[in-house]
CSV table of C-alpha atoms and ligand atoms in Angstrom, one decimal:
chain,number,residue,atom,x,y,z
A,786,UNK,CA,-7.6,-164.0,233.0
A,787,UNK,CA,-7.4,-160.4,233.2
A,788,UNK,CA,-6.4,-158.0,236.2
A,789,UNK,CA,-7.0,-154.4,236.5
A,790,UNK,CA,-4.9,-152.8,238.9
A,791,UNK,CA,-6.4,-149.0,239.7
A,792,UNK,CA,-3.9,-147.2,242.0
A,793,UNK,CA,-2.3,-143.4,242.3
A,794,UNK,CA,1.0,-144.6,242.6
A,795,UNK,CA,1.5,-146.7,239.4
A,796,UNK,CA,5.2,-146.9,239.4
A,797,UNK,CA,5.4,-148.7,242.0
A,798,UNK,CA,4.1,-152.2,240.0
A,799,UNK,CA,6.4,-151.5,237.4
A,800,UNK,CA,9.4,-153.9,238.3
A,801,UNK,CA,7.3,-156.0,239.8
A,802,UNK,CA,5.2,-157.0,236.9
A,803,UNK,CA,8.2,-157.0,234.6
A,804,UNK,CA,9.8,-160.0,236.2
A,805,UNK,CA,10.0,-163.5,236.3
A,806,UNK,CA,6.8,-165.8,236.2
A,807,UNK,CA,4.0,-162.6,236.1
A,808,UNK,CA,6.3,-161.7,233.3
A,809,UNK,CA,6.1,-165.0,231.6
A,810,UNK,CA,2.9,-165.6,232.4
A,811,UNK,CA,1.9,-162.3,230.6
A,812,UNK,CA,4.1,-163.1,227.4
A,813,UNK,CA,2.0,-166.4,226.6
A,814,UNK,CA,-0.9,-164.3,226.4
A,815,UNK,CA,-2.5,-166.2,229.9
A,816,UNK,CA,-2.6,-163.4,232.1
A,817,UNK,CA,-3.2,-159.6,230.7
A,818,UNK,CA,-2.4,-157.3,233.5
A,819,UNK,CA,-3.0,-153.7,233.2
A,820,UNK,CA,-2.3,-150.6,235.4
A,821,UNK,CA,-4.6,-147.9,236.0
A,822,UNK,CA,-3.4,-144.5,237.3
A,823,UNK,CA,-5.9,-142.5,239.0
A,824,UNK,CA,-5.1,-139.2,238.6
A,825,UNK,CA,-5.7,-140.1,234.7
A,826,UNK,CA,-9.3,-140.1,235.7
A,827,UNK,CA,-9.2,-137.0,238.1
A,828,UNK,CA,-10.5,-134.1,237.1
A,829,UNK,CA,-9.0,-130.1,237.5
A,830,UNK,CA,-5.0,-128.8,236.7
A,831,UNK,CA,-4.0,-130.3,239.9
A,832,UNK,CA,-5.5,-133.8,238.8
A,833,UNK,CA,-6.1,-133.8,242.5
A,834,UNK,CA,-7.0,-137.7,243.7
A,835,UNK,CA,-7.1,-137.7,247.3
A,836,UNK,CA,-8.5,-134.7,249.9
A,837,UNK,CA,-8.6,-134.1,253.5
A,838,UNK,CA,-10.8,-136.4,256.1
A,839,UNK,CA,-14.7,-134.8,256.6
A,840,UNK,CA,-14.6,-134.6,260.5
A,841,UNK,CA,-10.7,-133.7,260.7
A,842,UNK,CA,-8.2,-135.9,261.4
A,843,UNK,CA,-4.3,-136.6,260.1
A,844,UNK,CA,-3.5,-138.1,257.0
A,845,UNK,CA,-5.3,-138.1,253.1
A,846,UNK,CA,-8.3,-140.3,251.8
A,847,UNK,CA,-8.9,-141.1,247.7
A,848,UNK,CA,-11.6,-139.7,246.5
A,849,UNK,CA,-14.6,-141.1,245.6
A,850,UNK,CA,-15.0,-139.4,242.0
A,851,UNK,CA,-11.6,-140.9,240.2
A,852,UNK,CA,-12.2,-144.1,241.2
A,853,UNK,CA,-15.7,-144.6,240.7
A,854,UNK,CA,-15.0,-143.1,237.0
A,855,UNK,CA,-12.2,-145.7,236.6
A,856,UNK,CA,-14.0,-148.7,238.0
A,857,UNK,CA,-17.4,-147.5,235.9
A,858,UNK,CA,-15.2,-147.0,232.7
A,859,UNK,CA,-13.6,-150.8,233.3
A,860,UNK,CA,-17.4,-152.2,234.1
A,861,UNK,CA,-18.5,-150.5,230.5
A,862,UNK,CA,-16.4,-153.2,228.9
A,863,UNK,CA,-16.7,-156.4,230.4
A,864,UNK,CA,-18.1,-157.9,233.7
A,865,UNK,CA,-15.6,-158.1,236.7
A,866,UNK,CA,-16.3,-161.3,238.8
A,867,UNK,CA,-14.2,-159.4,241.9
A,868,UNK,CA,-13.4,-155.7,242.7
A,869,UNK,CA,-11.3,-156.1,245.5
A,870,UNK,CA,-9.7,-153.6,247.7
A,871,UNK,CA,-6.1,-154.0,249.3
A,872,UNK,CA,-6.7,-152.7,253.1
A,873,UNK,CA,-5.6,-154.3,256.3
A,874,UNK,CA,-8.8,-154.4,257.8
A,875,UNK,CA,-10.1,-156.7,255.3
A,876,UNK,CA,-9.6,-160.7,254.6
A,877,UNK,CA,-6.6,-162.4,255.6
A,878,UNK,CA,-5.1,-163.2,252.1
A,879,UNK,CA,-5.0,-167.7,252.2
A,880,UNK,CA,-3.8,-169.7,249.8
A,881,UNK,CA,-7.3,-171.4,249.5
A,882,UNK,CA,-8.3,-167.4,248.5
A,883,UNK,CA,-6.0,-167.5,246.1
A,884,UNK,CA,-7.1,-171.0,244.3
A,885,UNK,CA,-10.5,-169.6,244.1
A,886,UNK,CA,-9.3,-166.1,242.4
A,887,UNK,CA,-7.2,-168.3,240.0
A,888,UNK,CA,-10.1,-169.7,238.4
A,889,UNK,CA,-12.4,-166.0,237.8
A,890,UNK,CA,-12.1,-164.6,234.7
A,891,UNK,CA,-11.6,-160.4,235.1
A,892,UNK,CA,-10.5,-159.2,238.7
A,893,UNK,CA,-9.7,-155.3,239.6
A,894,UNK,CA,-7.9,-154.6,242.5
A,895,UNK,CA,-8.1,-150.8,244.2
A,896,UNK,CA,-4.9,-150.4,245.9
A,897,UNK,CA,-5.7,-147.8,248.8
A,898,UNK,CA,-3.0,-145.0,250.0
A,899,UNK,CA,-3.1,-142.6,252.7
A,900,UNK,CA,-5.7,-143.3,255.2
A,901,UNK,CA,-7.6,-145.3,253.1
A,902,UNK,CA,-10.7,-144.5,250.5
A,903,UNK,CA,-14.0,-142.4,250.8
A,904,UNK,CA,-15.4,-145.4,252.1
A,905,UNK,CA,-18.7,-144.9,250.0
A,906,UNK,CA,-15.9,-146.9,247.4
A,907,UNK,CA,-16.3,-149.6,249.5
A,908,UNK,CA,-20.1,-149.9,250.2
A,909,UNK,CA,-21.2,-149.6,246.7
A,910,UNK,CA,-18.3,-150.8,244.4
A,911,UNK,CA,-15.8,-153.2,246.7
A,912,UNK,CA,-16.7,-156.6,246.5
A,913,UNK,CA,-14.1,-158.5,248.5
A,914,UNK,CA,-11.8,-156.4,250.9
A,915,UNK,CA,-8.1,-158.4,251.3
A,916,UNK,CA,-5.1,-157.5,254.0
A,917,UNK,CA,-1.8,-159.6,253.2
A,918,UNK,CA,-1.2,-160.2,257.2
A,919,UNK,CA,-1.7,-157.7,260.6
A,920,UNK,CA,1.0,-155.2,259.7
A,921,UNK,CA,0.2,-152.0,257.6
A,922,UNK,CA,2.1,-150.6,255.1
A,923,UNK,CA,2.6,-147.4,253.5
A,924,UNK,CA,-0.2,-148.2,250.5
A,925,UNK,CA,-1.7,-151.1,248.6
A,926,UNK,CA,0.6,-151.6,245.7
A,927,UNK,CA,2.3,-154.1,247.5
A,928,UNK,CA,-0.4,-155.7,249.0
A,929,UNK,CA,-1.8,-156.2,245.3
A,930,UNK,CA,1.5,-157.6,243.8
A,931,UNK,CA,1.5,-160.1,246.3
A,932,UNK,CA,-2.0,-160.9,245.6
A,933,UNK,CA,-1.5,-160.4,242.2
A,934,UNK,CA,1.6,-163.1,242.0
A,935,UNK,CA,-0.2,-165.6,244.5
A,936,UNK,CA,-2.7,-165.8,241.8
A,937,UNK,CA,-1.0,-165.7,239.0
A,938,UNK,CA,1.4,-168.5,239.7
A,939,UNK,CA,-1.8,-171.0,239.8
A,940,UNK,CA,-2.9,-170.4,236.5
A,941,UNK,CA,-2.8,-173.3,234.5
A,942,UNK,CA,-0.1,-173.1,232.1
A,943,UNK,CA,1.9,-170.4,233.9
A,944,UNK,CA,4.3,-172.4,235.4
A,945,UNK,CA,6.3,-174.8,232.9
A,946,UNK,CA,5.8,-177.9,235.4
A,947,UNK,CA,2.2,-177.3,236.7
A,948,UNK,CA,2.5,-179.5,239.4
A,949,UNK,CA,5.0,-177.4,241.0
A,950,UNK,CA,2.1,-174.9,242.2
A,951,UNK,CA,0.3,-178.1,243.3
A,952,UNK,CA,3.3,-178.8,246.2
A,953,UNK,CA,3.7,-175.7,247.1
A,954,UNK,CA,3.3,-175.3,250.7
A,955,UNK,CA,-0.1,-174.6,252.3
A,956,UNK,CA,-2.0,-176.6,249.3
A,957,UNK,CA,-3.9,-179.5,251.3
A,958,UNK,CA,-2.6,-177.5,254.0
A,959,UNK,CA,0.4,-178.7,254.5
A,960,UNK,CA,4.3,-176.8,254.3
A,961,UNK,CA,6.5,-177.8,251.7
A,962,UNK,CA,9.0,-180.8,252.6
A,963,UNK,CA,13.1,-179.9,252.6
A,964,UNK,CA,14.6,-179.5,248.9
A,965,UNK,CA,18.1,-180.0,247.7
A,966,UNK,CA,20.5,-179.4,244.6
A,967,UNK,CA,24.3,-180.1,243.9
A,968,UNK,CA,27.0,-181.1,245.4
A,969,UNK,CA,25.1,-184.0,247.0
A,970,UNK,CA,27.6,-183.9,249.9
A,971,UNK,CA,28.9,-179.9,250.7
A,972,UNK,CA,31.8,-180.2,253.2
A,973,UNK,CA,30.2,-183.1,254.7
A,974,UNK,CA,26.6,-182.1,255.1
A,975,UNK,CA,25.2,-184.7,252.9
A,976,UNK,CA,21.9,-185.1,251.0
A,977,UNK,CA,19.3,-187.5,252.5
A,978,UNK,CA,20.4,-190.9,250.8
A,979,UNK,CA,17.0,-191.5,249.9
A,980,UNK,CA,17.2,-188.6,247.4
A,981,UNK,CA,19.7,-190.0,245.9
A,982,UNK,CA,18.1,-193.5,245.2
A,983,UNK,CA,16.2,-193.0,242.3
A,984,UNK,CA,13.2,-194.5,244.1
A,985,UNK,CA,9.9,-192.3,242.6
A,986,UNK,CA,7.6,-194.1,245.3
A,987,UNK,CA,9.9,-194.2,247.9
A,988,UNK,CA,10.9,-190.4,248.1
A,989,UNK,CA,7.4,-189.5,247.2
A,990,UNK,CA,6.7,-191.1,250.8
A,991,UNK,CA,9.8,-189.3,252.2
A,992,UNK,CA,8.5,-186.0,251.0
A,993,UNK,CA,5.4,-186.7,252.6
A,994,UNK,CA,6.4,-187.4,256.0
A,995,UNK,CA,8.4,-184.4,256.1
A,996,UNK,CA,6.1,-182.3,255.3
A,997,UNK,CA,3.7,-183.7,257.7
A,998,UNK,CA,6.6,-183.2,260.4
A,999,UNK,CA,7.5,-180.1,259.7
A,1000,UNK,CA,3.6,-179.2,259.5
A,1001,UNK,CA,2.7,-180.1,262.7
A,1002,UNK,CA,6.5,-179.1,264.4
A,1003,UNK,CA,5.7,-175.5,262.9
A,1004,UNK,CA,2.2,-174.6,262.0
A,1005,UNK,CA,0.3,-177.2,264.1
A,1006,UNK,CA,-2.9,-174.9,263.7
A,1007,UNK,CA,-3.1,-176.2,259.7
A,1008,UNK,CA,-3.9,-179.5,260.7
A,1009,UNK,CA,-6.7,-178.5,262.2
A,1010,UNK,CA,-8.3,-177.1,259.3
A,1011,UNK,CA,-10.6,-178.9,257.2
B,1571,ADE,N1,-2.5,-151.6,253.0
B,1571,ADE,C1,-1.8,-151.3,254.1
B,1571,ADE,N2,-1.6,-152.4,254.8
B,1571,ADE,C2,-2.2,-153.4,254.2
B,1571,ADE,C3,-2.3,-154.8,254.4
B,1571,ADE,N3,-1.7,-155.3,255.5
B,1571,ADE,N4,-2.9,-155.6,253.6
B,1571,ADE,C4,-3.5,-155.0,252.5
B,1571,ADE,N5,-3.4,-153.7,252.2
B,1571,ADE,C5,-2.8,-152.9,253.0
């Protein structure tokens, strides 16, 4: 799988994709991740990417021109199956959104910044518009990384044990059950006992009712869902 991140602030993916299992994931050659900073694709000595609102109004928009350039350069070279665009008025990012992402081939992601971009981006090159939750934040970066890593993570092969994506919470809609490490009794507060047992079917079952306790004691409105 390939994503193409376009955004005008590109630093801010650079920790972020140098980490942990997006890291991993890109040294074993399943995942190719690669940045795109706009103002590479703006034109003038200012390499200006963003400009005032038509109509007045505070705060900057991206300009159609870089982007379109960047996106058209990207589409030159293979097909994108998504170009999605980080903004809190779009999708609310699921899990079930990320499953079906996992399994595309070549994804870009525009992150916006500002007040947003010359929203002819959006009508004639956006195909899927995500937010990450009713908040808004200073720009998309962050947006896409969590995007990015929700995805990521379910791509076979990325994670050494792939069931482990497979129990994360919110797959069949349902939370995680409790976990537990060493010492199996910490000043008293003890591990269940059935943990301890060695009993594959029996704390399988465990697992399960726990997770179908805490589902409906928490997020009640997941068990509703088909
Ligand atoms: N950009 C700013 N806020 C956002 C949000 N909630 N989701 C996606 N992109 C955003």
């Amino acid at each position: 799988m390939r994503i193409d991140i376009i955004t005008g602030l590109p630093n801010m993916l650079d920790s972020f994709l140098n980490q942990s299992i997006v890291k991993r994931a890109q040294n074993k050659g399943l995942v190719e991740i690669i940045v795109h900073d706009l103002r590479d694709y703006a034109t003038g000595k200012a390499r200006q990417i963003d400009d005032y609102p038509f109509g007045g109004g505070a705060g900057m928009v991206l300009m159609i021109e870089p982007i379109a350039k960047c996106i058209r350069k990207l589409q030159a070279e293979r097909h994108y199956d998504e170009i999605i665009y980080m903004t809190p008025d779009g999708q609310t990012f699921h899990q079930r959104m990320a499953n079906r992402l996992s399994l595309l081939e070549n994804l870009i992601i525009l992150c916006g910044h500002y007040k947003g971009v010359d929203h002819r981006v959006r009508e004639h090159f956006v195909t899927l518009e995500i937010s990450i939750g009713d908040y808004v934040i200073s720009g998309g970066e962050l947006a896409a990384a969590v995007v990015t890593d929700a995805i990521v993570r379910l791509v076979p092969g990325v994670l050494s044990d792939e069931t482990s994506a497979l129990t994360d919470s919110f797959q069949d809609n349902l939370l995680a059950p409790p976990v537990y490490t060493r010492p199996a009794d910490f000043e008293g507060w003890k591990v269940p006992e059935i943990l301890l047992s060695g009993h594959e079917a029996k704390i399988a079952e465990w697992r399960l009712q726990q997770s179908i306790e805490r589902t409906r004691a928490r997020r009640p409105d997941l068990l509703q869902e088909d």
